[in-house]
Coordinates of C-alpha atoms in Angstrom, one line a residue:
M1 CA 39.3 11.7 -90.2
N2 CA 40.1 15.1 -91.0
K3 CA 38.8 16.2 -94.5
R4 CA 40.6 18.2 -96.9
T5 CA 38.4 21.5 -98.5
S6 CA 40.5 22.8 -101.4
L7 CA 37.6 22.3 -104.5
V8 CA 37.4 26.4 -106.1
A9 CA 33.8 27.1 -105.9
V10 CA 31.4 29.9 -107.8
P11 CA 28.1 29.8 -109.1
L12 CA 27.2 28.2 -111.9
A13 CA 24.1 28.2 -112.8
A14 CA 24.4 25.8 -115.9
A15 CA 25.4 23.5 -113.0
L16 CA 23.3 23.9 -111.2
A17 CA 19.8 23.3 -112.8
L18 CA 21.4 20.2 -114.0
G19 CA 21.8 19.5 -110.7
A20 CA 18.1 20.7 -109.9
T21 CA 16.5 18.2 -112.0
G22 CA 18.9 15.3 -111.9
C23 CA 17.9 15.7 -107.2
S24 CA 14.7 13.0 -106.1
G25 CA 12.7 15.2 -104.2
G26 CA 13.3 12.5 -101.4
N27 CA 16.5 13.3 -101.3
S28 CA 17.9 13.8 -97.9
A29 CA 19.8 15.8 -95.8
G30 CA 23.7 14.8 -96.6
G31 CA 21.5 11.3 -97.4
E32 CA 22.1 9.4 -101.0
G33 CA 19.2 9.8 -102.7
R34 CA 20.0 9.4 -106.2
G35 CA 16.4 9.6 -107.9
A36 CA 17.5 11.3 -111.9
N37 CA 21.1 12.9 -110.8
P38 CA 22.8 13.2 -113.6
A39 CA 25.8 13.4 -111.0
L40 CA 24.9 9.3 -109.4
L41 CA 25.1 7.5 -112.9
N42 CA 27.8 5.1 -111.2
H43 CA 26.6 5.8 -108.0
G44 CA 27.6 2.1 -106.4
A45 CA 29.4 1.2 -109.3
V46 CA 32.9 -0.9 -110.9
V47 CA 33.9 2.3 -114.2
G48 CA 35.9 0.7 -116.8
G49 CA 35.5 -3.1 -116.4
A50 CA 38.2 -5.5 -115.1
P51 CA 42.2 -4.7 -115.4
K52 CA 44.8 -6.0 -117.0
R53 CA 48.4 -5.8 -115.1
G54 CA 51.2 -4.0 -116.2
G55 CA 51.6 0.1 -118.2
T56 CA 52.4 3.4 -116.0
L57 CA 48.7 5.3 -113.8
T58 CA 49.1 9.0 -113.6
V59 CA 47.6 11.2 -111.5
L60 CA 47.2 14.5 -112.1
S61 CA 47.2 16.4 -109.5
N62 CA 47.4 20.1 -108.2
E63 CA 48.6 20.7 -104.6
D64 CA 51.4 17.6 -102.7
F65 CA 51.3 15.2 -100.3
T66 CA 49.9 16.9 -96.5
H67 CA 51.5 13.6 -95.1
L68 CA 53.2 10.4 -96.1
D69 CA 54.4 9.1 -92.9
P70 CA 52.1 7.3 -92.0
A71 CA 52.7 8.5 -87.8
R72 CA 51.2 12.0 -89.1
N73 CA 48.5 11.2 -91.8
W74 CA 45.3 11.7 -90.8
V75 CA 43.8 13.5 -94.2
M76 CA 41.3 11.1 -96.5
N77 CA 43.2 11.4 -99.4
D78 CA 46.6 10.9 -98.7
M79 CA 45.3 8.1 -96.0
D80 CA 43.4 6.3 -99.2
F81 CA 47.0 6.3 -100.9
G82 CA 49.9 5.4 -98.3
T83 CA 47.4 3.2 -96.9
R84 CA 46.4 1.4 -100.7
L85 CA 50.1 1.5 -102.1
L86 CA 53.2 2.2 -99.8
Y87 CA 52.3 0.6 -96.2
R88 CA 50.3 -1.9 -94.6
T89 CA 48.2 -1.9 -91.5
L90 CA 46.7 -4.2 -88.7
V91 CA 43.5 -4.2 -90.2
T92 CA 42.0 -2.3 -93.3
Y93 CA 38.0 -1.3 -95.3
Q94 CA 37.2 -4.1 -98.0
A95 CA 38.5 -3.3 -101.7
A96 CA 34.7 -3.1 -103.2
P97 CA 32.5 -0.4 -103.9
G98 CA 28.9 1.0 -102.0
A99 CA 28.5 -0.7 -98.9
K100 CA 31.1 -3.5 -99.0
G101 CA 34.3 -1.0 -98.7
G102 CA 32.7 -0.4 -95.0
T103 CA 33.5 -4.2 -94.5
L104 CA 36.7 -4.6 -91.6
V105 CA 39.2 -7.3 -93.9
P106 CA 42.9 -8.3 -91.2
D107 CA 45.8 -7.3 -93.5
L108 CA 49.1 -8.0 -91.6
A109 CA 46.8 -9.4 -89.0
T110 CA 45.3 -12.9 -89.5
D111 CA 42.2 -11.6 -88.1
L112 CA 40.0 -8.6 -86.0
G113 CA 41.9 -9.2 -83.2
T114 CA 40.7 -10.7 -79.6
S115 CA 39.6 -8.8 -77.1
S116 CA 39.7 -9.6 -73.5
N117 CA 39.5 -8.3 -69.9
G118 CA 35.9 -7.2 -70.7
A119 CA 37.8 -5.5 -74.1
K120 CA 40.7 -3.4 -72.6
T121 CA 42.9 -6.3 -73.8
W122 CA 43.6 -6.6 -77.4
T123 CA 45.7 -9.4 -78.9
F124 CA 47.0 -9.0 -82.9
H125 CA 49.0 -12.1 -84.4
L126 CA 50.3 -11.0 -87.6
K127 CA 50.3 -13.0 -91.1
K128 CA 54.2 -14.4 -92.4
G129 CA 56.2 -13.4 -95.3
V130 CA 54.8 -10.5 -94.9
R131 CA 58.3 -7.7 -96.7
Y132 CA 59.3 -5.0 -96.2
E133 CA 61.2 -3.5 -99.8
D134 CA 64.1 -5.0 -99.3
G135 CA 63.1 -8.1 -97.7
T136 CA 63.5 -7.6 -94.5
P137 CA 59.8 -9.3 -92.2
V138 CA 58.0 -6.6 -91.2
T139 CA 58.1 -7.2 -87.2
A140 CA 55.6 -6.8 -84.2
Q141 CA 57.5 -4.0 -82.8
D142 CA 57.4 -2.1 -85.8
I143 CA 53.6 -1.3 -85.7
K144 CA 55.0 -0.5 -81.6
Y145 CA 57.2 1.5 -82.9
N146 CA 55.2 3.1 -85.2
V147 CA 53.0 3.6 -82.7
E148 CA 55.2 5.3 -80.9
R149 CA 56.4 7.2 -82.7
S150 CA 53.1 8.8 -83.5
F151 CA 53.3 11.1 -79.5
S152 CA 56.1 12.8 -81.0
P153 CA 55.8 16.3 -80.8
D154 CA 58.2 17.1 -83.5
L155 CA 55.4 14.2 -86.5
P156 CA 52.1 16.1 -85.0
G157 CA 49.4 15.7 -87.8
G158 CA 48.6 11.6 -87.5
S159 CA 45.7 10.2 -85.7
D160 CA 44.7 10.1 -81.9
Y161 CA 44.0 7.1 -81.3
A162 CA 46.1 5.7 -80.1
A163 CA 46.8 8.5 -77.4
R164 CA 43.2 8.4 -77.2
Y165 CA 42.8 4.6 -75.9
L166 CA 46.1 3.6 -74.6
A167 CA 46.7 3.1 -70.3
D168 CA 49.9 5.0 -69.5
A169 CA 49.9 7.5 -72.4
D170 CA 48.9 10.9 -70.4
G171 CA 52.3 12.2 -71.0
Y172 CA 54.3 9.5 -73.1
K173 CA 56.5 12.0 -75.5
G174 CA 57.5 9.5 -78.1
P175 CA 60.0 7.2 -78.4
A176 CA 63.1 9.6 -79.3
E177 CA 64.5 9.6 -75.6
G178 CA 64.3 5.5 -75.8
K179 CA 61.4 5.6 -74.1
H180 CA 58.4 3.2 -75.4
L181 CA 55.0 2.4 -74.3
D182 CA 54.6 -0.5 -71.7
S183 CA 50.9 -0.2 -73.3
V184 CA 52.2 -2.1 -76.0
R185 CA 53.7 -5.2 -76.0
T186 CA 55.5 -7.5 -78.6
P187 CA 55.6 -10.7 -76.7
D188 CA 57.3 -12.5 -80.5
D189 CA 58.3 -11.1 -83.7
H190 CA 54.5 -11.4 -84.4
T191 CA 52.2 -10.7 -81.6
L192 CA 51.5 -7.6 -80.4
V193 CA 49.0 -6.7 -76.9
F194 CA 47.1 -3.4 -76.3
E195 CA 46.4 -2.5 -72.8
L196 CA 43.2 -0.1 -72.9
R197 CA 42.8 2.9 -70.4
R198 CA 38.6 1.5 -70.6
P199 CA 37.2 -1.0 -72.4
F200 CA 36.7 -0.2 -76.1
A201 CA 34.4 -2.1 -78.4
E202 CA 35.2 -1.0 -81.7
F203 CA 39.1 -0.6 -80.7
P204 CA 39.8 -3.3 -83.9
N205 CA 38.3 0.1 -86.1
A206 CA 41.4 1.9 -84.7
T207 CA 43.8 -0.1 -86.2
V208 CA 42.8 0.6 -90.0
M209 CA 44.9 3.8 -89.3
P210 CA 48.5 4.4 -91.0
T211 CA 49.0 4.3 -86.6
F212 CA 49.3 1.2 -87.3
A213 CA 51.6 0.7 -90.0
P214 CA 55.1 -0.4 -89.0
V215 CA 58.3 1.6 -89.2
P216 CA 61.2 0.4 -88.6
E217 CA 63.4 2.5 -85.5
K218 CA 66.3 2.0 -88.3
R219 CA 64.6 3.3 -91.3
D220 CA 62.9 6.6 -89.3
T221 CA 64.5 9.7 -90.5
G222 CA 62.0 11.9 -88.1
P223 CA 59.9 14.5 -89.9
R224 CA 62.2 13.5 -92.7
Y225 CA 60.6 9.9 -93.3
D226 CA 57.5 12.1 -94.8
N227 CA 59.3 12.5 -97.9
R228 CA 60.2 8.3 -97.9
P229 CA 58.8 6.3 -95.9
F230 CA 60.0 2.8 -96.4
S231 CA 56.9 0.3 -97.9
S232 CA 55.2 -2.8 -97.1
G233 CA 52.9 -2.6 -99.3
P234 CA 52.7 -3.2 -103.8
Y235 CA 54.7 -0.2 -104.3
E236 CA 57.8 1.3 -103.2
V237 CA 59.1 5.7 -103.7
K238 CA 62.0 5.6 -106.8
S239 CA 62.0 9.3 -106.6
Y240 CA 59.7 12.3 -104.8
E241 CA 60.2 15.6 -105.6
R242 CA 58.4 17.7 -103.6
A243 CA 55.6 20.0 -105.4
K244 CA 57.0 18.6 -108.4
R245 CA 56.1 14.9 -109.0
L246 CA 56.0 11.4 -106.7
V247 CA 56.6 8.1 -108.4
L248 CA 56.2 4.3 -107.1
V249 CA 57.4 1.5 -108.5
R250 CA 56.6 -2.5 -107.3
N251 CA 58.0 -3.0 -103.8
P252 CA 59.6 -6.5 -105.4
Y253 CA 59.1 -8.3 -101.7
W254 CA 55.7 -7.6 -101.5
D255 CA 52.8 -11.3 -102.0
P256 CA 50.0 -11.1 -102.4
K257 CA 49.3 -14.4 -101.4
T258 CA 49.3 -12.3 -97.8
D259 CA 47.6 -9.3 -99.1
V260 CA 43.4 -9.9 -100.0
V261 CA 42.8 -6.3 -100.5
R262 CA 44.7 -4.5 -103.2
K263 CA 45.1 -5.2 -106.2
A264 CA 48.9 -4.1 -107.8
Y265 CA 47.5 -3.5 -111.2
P266 CA 49.3 -0.7 -112.8
D267 CA 53.9 -1.4 -112.7
R268 CA 54.3 2.6 -111.6
L269 CA 52.5 4.7 -110.6
V270 CA 53.5 8.8 -111.4
V271 CA 52.4 11.8 -109.8
T272 CA 52.4 15.0 -111.6
I273 CA 52.3 17.6 -109.1
G274 CA 51.0 21.3 -109.3
L275 CA 49.0 21.7 -112.4
K276 CA 46.4 24.2 -112.2
P277 CA 42.8 23.0 -111.3
N278 CA 41.2 23.8 -114.6
Q279 CA 44.1 22.6 -116.5
I280 CA 43.4 19.1 -115.1
D281 CA 39.2 19.5 -115.7
D282 CA 39.7 20.4 -118.7
R283 CA 41.8 17.4 -119.9
M284 CA 40.5 14.9 -117.8
I285 CA 37.2 15.9 -119.5
A286 CA 38.8 15.4 -123.0
D287 CA 40.2 12.4 -122.6
Q288 CA 42.6 13.2 -124.9
G289 CA 46.7 10.9 -125.5
A290 CA 48.1 10.1 -122.0
D291 CA 45.6 11.7 -120.1
S292 CA 43.3 8.5 -120.8
S293 CA 45.5 6.4 -118.4
A294 CA 45.2 8.7 -116.4
V295 CA 42.9 10.3 -113.4
P296 CA 42.8 13.2 -111.2
W297 CA 43.7 14.1 -107.2
Y298 CA 41.5 16.4 -106.4
A299 CA 37.7 16.4 -107.1
L300 CA 36.0 18.2 -110.4
R301 CA 36.3 21.8 -109.7
P302 CA 31.9 23.2 -109.2
E303 CA 33.1 25.3 -111.9
S304 CA 33.5 22.6 -114.7
A305 CA 30.4 21.1 -113.0
A306 CA 28.3 21.8 -116.0
K307 CA 31.1 20.7 -119.0
V308 CA 31.1 17.0 -117.3
L309 CA 27.2 17.3 -116.4
S310 CA 25.7 17.9 -120.0
N311 CA 28.4 15.9 -121.7
A312 CA 27.2 12.1 -121.6
E313 CA 30.6 10.8 -122.5
A314 CA 32.0 12.4 -119.7
R315 CA 29.4 11.6 -117.3
R316 CA 30.5 7.4 -118.6
R317 CA 33.3 8.2 -116.6
L318 CA 32.0 10.7 -113.7
L319 CA 32.5 9.0 -110.4
A320 CA 30.6 11.4 -107.6
E321 CA 30.1 9.6 -104.2
S322 CA 28.6 10.8 -100.9
M323 CA 32.5 11.8 -99.0
N324 CA 30.4 11.3 -96.2
C325 CA 31.6 14.7 -94.1
T326 CA 30.5 17.5 -92.9
D327 CA 31.9 21.0 -93.7
M328 CA 31.1 23.1 -91.0
V329 CA 32.3 27.1 -90.0
Q330 CA 34.2 26.7 -86.4
M331 CA 34.0 29.4 -83.9
D332 CA 36.8 30.2 -81.9
T333 CA 34.6 29.4 -78.6
G334 CA 37.1 30.9 -75.6
R335 CA 37.7 33.6 -77.3
A336 CA 35.2 37.1 -77.8
P337 CA 32.7 37.6 -78.9
F338 CA 32.4 33.7 -79.6
D339 CA 32.9 32.8 -76.1
N340 CA 29.6 34.2 -75.9
V341 CA 26.7 30.9 -77.2
K342 CA 24.4 34.1 -78.5
V343 CA 27.4 35.3 -80.9
R344 CA 27.4 32.1 -82.3
Q345 CA 23.7 31.8 -81.7
A346 CA 23.8 34.1 -84.5
V347 CA 26.1 33.4 -86.9
Q348 CA 24.0 29.8 -86.9
Y349 CA 21.2 31.9 -87.9
A350 CA 23.0 34.3 -90.4
L351 CA 24.4 31.8 -92.8
D352 CA 23.1 31.0 -95.2
K353 CA 23.7 28.0 -96.5
D354 CA 21.7 27.9 -100.2
A355 CA 24.4 30.4 -101.1
I356 CA 27.4 28.1 -99.9
L357 CA 25.7 25.5 -102.3
T358 CA 25.8 27.1 -104.9
A359 CA 29.3 28.2 -104.4
S360 CA 29.8 24.6 -103.8
G361 CA 28.5 23.8 -107.0
G362 CA 24.8 23.3 -105.8
P363 CA 23.4 20.5 -105.5
A364 CA 23.9 17.4 -108.1
F365 CA 27.0 17.9 -106.2
N366 CA 26.3 19.0 -102.9
D367 CA 23.6 18.5 -99.5
P368 CA 22.6 21.3 -96.7
S369 CA 23.8 20.1 -94.3
T370 CA 21.9 20.9 -90.8
A371 CA 23.4 18.6 -88.0
Y372 CA 27.2 17.4 -87.8
M373 CA 27.4 13.9 -88.0
P374 CA 26.5 12.8 -91.7
A375 CA 23.8 11.4 -92.3
A376 CA 24.9 8.0 -92.2
L377 CA 24.8 8.0 -88.7
F378 CA 21.6 9.0 -88.4
G379 CA 20.3 5.8 -90.2
G380 CA 20.4 7.9 -93.6
R381 CA 18.5 10.9 -93.2
Q382 CA 19.9 13.8 -90.8
P383 CA 17.5 16.0 -87.9
D384 CA 17.1 19.8 -88.6
T385 CA 16.5 20.2 -84.7
L386 CA 17.4 23.8 -85.2
R387 CA 14.7 24.2 -88.5
I388 CA 16.7 27.5 -89.6
P389 CA 16.0 28.5 -92.6
A390 CA 18.9 27.5 -95.3
T391 CA 19.2 30.8 -96.6
G392 CA 19.5 32.0 -93.1
D393 CA 17.9 34.4 -90.9
P394 CA 19.6 37.7 -90.3
A395 CA 16.7 39.3 -88.8
E396 CA 16.9 36.5 -85.8
A397 CA 21.5 36.6 -86.2
R398 CA 21.1 40.3 -85.4
R399 CA 18.7 40.1 -82.2
L400 CA 20.8 37.4 -81.0
L401 CA 23.6 39.9 -81.3
K402 CA 21.0 42.7 -79.0
E403 CA 20.6 39.8 -76.6
A404 CA 24.5 40.0 -76.9
G405 CA 25.6 42.9 -76.0
E406 CA 27.1 43.5 -79.8
P407 CA 23.8 45.4 -81.5
D408 CA 25.6 47.1 -84.2
G409 CA 27.8 44.0 -84.8
F410 CA 31.3 43.3 -85.1
A411 CA 34.2 42.6 -87.1
T412 CA 37.0 38.6 -87.2
E413 CA 38.5 37.0 -89.7
I414 CA 38.2 34.3 -91.4
T415 CA 41.0 31.3 -92.1
V416 CA 40.2 28.6 -95.7
S417 CA 41.8 26.2 -97.7
S418 CA 42.2 28.7 -101.0
G419 CA 40.2 26.9 -102.9
D420 CA 37.3 27.3 -101.3
K421 CA 37.6 31.1 -101.4
G422 CA 33.7 30.6 -103.3
R423 CA 32.5 29.1 -100.2
A424 CA 34.2 32.1 -98.0
E425 CA 32.9 35.0 -99.5
A426 CA 29.0 33.0 -100.2
I427 CA 30.1 33.5 -96.2
Q428 CA 30.8 36.4 -95.5
E429 CA 28.4 37.8 -97.5
S430 CA 25.7 36.0 -96.1
L431 CA 27.0 36.9 -92.1
A432 CA 27.5 40.8 -93.5
K433 CA 23.5 40.9 -93.8
A434 CA 23.4 40.3 -89.7
G435 CA 25.9 43.1 -89.4
I436 CA 29.1 40.7 -88.8
K437 CA 32.2 41.9 -91.3
V438 CA 34.0 38.5 -92.0
T439 CA 37.5 39.3 -93.7
I440 CA 38.3 36.3 -95.9
N441 CA 43.1 34.8 -95.6
T442 CA 43.6 31.9 -97.5
V443 CA 45.5 29.1 -96.7
D444 CA 48.1 27.1 -99.5
P445 CA 45.8 23.6 -99.4
S446 CA 48.9 21.2 -98.1
A447 CA 49.8 24.2 -95.1
F448 CA 46.1 24.8 -94.0
Y449 CA 46.0 22.5 -91.5
A450 CA 48.9 22.8 -89.3
T451 CA 48.4 27.0 -89.4
I452 CA 44.5 26.2 -88.3
G453 CA 46.1 23.6 -86.1
D454 CA 48.2 26.4 -84.4
T455 CA 45.4 27.1 -81.4
K456 CA 47.4 30.3 -80.5
N457 CA 48.4 32.0 -84.1
R458 CA 44.7 31.7 -85.9
T459 CA 41.5 33.4 -86.6
D460 CA 38.7 33.4 -84.7
L461 CA 36.8 31.4 -88.0
V462 CA 37.6 28.4 -90.0
Y463 CA 36.2 26.5 -92.7
T464 CA 37.0 23.0 -92.6
G465 CA 35.5 19.4 -91.8
W466 CA 35.1 16.2 -90.3
C467 CA 34.4 12.7 -91.4
P468 CA 34.0 9.6 -89.3
D469 CA 36.4 6.9 -89.5
Y470 CA 33.9 4.2 -89.4
A471 CA 30.0 4.0 -88.9
S472 CA 30.3 5.4 -85.2
G473 CA 29.1 8.3 -83.5
S474 CA 32.6 7.6 -81.8
T475 CA 35.6 8.5 -84.9
F476 CA 32.8 11.6 -84.9
L477 CA 31.8 13.9 -82.5
P478 CA 34.6 13.4 -79.3
F479 CA 37.0 13.7 -81.8
V480 CA 35.3 17.3 -83.2
F481 CA 34.5 18.4 -79.5
D482 CA 36.4 17.1 -76.9
G483 CA 38.5 19.2 -75.1
R484 CA 40.8 17.3 -73.4
Y485 CA 42.5 16.6 -76.8
I486 CA 43.1 19.9 -77.8
K487 CA 46.9 21.0 -78.5
E488 CA 48.4 24.1 -78.7
K489 CA 49.9 23.3 -82.4
G490 CA 48.9 20.6 -84.2
N491 CA 45.1 20.8 -83.5
T492 CA 43.4 18.5 -85.3
G493 CA 39.4 18.4 -85.6
N494 CA 38.2 21.3 -82.4
H495 CA 39.1 23.7 -84.1
S496 CA 36.2 25.5 -82.4
L497 CA 38.4 24.6 -79.2
F498 CA 35.4 23.6 -77.8
R499 CA 35.3 23.1 -73.7
D500 CA 32.0 21.9 -71.7
E501 CA 32.8 19.4 -69.2
P502 CA 29.1 18.0 -68.9
T503 CA 29.4 17.1 -73.0
M504 CA 33.1 15.8 -71.7
R505 CA 31.4 13.5 -69.6
R506 CA 28.2 12.2 -71.3
M507 CA 30.9 11.5 -74.3
D508 CA 32.2 8.9 -72.0
E509 CA 29.3 7.7 -71.2
I510 CA 28.6 7.1 -73.7
A511 CA 31.6 5.9 -74.5
A512 CA 31.0 3.2 -72.1
M513 CA 28.6 1.5 -73.6
T514 CA 28.3 -2.0 -74.9
D515 CA 24.5 -1.5 -76.3
A516 CA 25.8 -0.4 -80.4
R517 CA 22.4 0.4 -80.3
R518 CA 21.9 2.5 -77.4
A519 CA 24.6 3.7 -78.2
D520 CA 23.6 5.5 -81.7
E521 CA 21.2 7.0 -80.0
A522 CA 22.6 8.0 -77.3
W523 CA 25.1 10.2 -79.6
Q524 CA 22.1 11.6 -82.4
R525 CA 20.9 12.8 -79.5
L526 CA 24.6 14.2 -78.0
D527 CA 24.9 15.8 -82.0
G528 CA 21.5 18.4 -80.9
E529 CA 22.7 19.3 -77.4
I530 CA 25.9 20.8 -78.7
L531 CA 24.7 22.3 -81.9
K532 CA 22.7 24.7 -79.6
Q533 CA 25.3 25.6 -78.4
A534 CA 26.8 26.5 -81.7
P535 CA 30.4 25.9 -81.4
A536 CA 30.4 25.3 -85.1
V537 CA 27.8 25.7 -87.3
P538 CA 27.1 22.4 -89.9
V539 CA 26.8 23.4 -94.1
L540 CA 27.2 21.1 -95.9
V541 CA 28.1 17.4 -97.0
R542 CA 30.0 16.8 -100.2
R543 CA 29.6 14.2 -103.2
W544 CA 33.7 14.0 -104.7
P545 CA 33.0 13.7 -108.4
L546 CA 36.0 12.4 -110.5
V547 CA 36.2 12.7 -113.6
L548 CA 38.7 9.6 -115.2
G549 CA 40.5 9.0 -118.5
G550 CA 39.0 6.8 -120.4
N551 CA 42.0 3.5 -120.4
I552 CA 40.9 3.6 -117.2
A553 CA 39.7 0.8 -115.4
G554 CA 38.0 -1.2 -111.7
A555 CA 38.1 2.4 -110.8
Y556 CA 35.5 3.5 -108.7
G557 CA 33.9 6.1 -105.3
H558 CA 35.6 4.1 -101.7
T559 CA 32.7 5.4 -99.2
S560 CA 34.7 4.6 -96.2
Y561 CA 37.9 7.3 -98.5
G562 CA 35.1 10.2 -98.9
G563 CA 34.3 8.8 -101.7
Q564 CA 37.9 8.4 -103.0
L565 CA 39.4 6.5 -105.6
D566 CA 40.6 3.0 -104.3
Y567 CA 44.0 2.9 -105.4
A568 CA 43.9 -0.5 -104.2
S569 CA 41.3 -2.0 -106.6
V570 CA 42.4 0.7 -110.3
G571 CA 44.7 -0.2 -112.8
L572 CA 43.7 0.1 -116.7
K573 CA 42.4 -1.3 -119.8
D574 CA 45.6 -1.4 -122.1
P575 CA 48.1 -0.7 -120.4
S576 CA 50.3 -0.5 -124.1
K577 CA 48.6 2.7 -124.4
S578 CA 49.9 4.3 -120.9
Q579 CA 53.4 6.3 -120.7
S580 CA 56.3 4.1 -119.9

């Protein structure tokens, strides 16, 4: 899934000192080394004890949602919020901290699906008694319709799984003109049959995506559906003022007997949007009044780290699970000078990852990355095949530029989310040492992915990242480096616009392997092979630090949502203390 990158980033000596003393010596890049890291006091734990039913949970946010329409929702935070509160999917993740959070469980479906025809046909049966906010039943046809909507050109940004795997889907443009996919069949109201173009043993994992949530055709409002998705989950939208406020109230027709995951403790959720990030951090640390019943939407800013890590009371309310995602500098490999592998390798050597890590809050909240896939997809430890110093090697970068015919360097531009300006400045400074002059373009987080997804009008460099949707290389490398799914607009994942025929052939070969261990090893080897071609430079793997209000209970960072708070389980210790 896409990863939002909008933390404000500046160096902070105090935070670095705390982080440096806290990291265990054996902590691997992108790994889960715990040691004495003060940020990991609540690692894998539930904070606040058991919640009580009732009250208002407040979410403090500096930015609006990118998308809440399930056909378009493929950004980690938004996916967590949408699928845990507003709509249900065929399959979902267990509501639990730690490794258990990666366990698949049935949601709308009665089980995890049944395969036939050599894993090219998958059948799901729906639970009975699941209803929308108006009391009408959820049907198989509604899920089929949302899958079809995900192909619509006017609804960009969503998961690519349907387009990649459904048979006879090439050229399909959605149901707007009454055209439907024959590869998704609904024999009755409670049965869905998916016909795939090739065997895909991991297909149930893909059905956790919002693409596989229901949308009734009569409720579809096209792009405006983003503002008012129709609820099949425990809450419905009462009001939504974009960039200001979202209020959720209970869906009276949600039946917990049909839902083993969502607990729906609060009576209401209020998302207050448009606050300044420093205000949110300070309010959460102070934990005063109504803020004790609040949670932050986005992660703690790096410059606020010292305030938390040196404050024992605030640290007790801190979650900081690994995002399990890799930040990258991606280069447009189809445009000069980045169509030259020597130039791209020069960027690899020029980048000072230590400086970028410093700008990200230090080692308490980050690990440097030496491979594309995160450590979880390498058995817990990333390899370091290139062995480039963490501080970079400007001399080697200049040598490579000379070989590429760019002895005097060149000028280029990078686009970053506005909160990533500090990271961009660290990139700018390190590339300058090799003679590469970088101009920084910042974009508001809510428009960032639309901006870099416009392949004809974007900059040569972008700073973004990728998270595996589940524990398989098939959800990482093909989405970031398969050139067959690049779009002119709404492009996701492959922001290096990398098109390499041998790499794509190898991806297909690995995807067809039935031995999971053999496939895992093949993905790991392919990661290193792509790294040599340098379409992107892996930079770091972040943690997701969240300081919670003192009245919050049932809180943990969910491993399958990049360490974000699991909204399926969170609630309040004392609902009477919350804002009405």
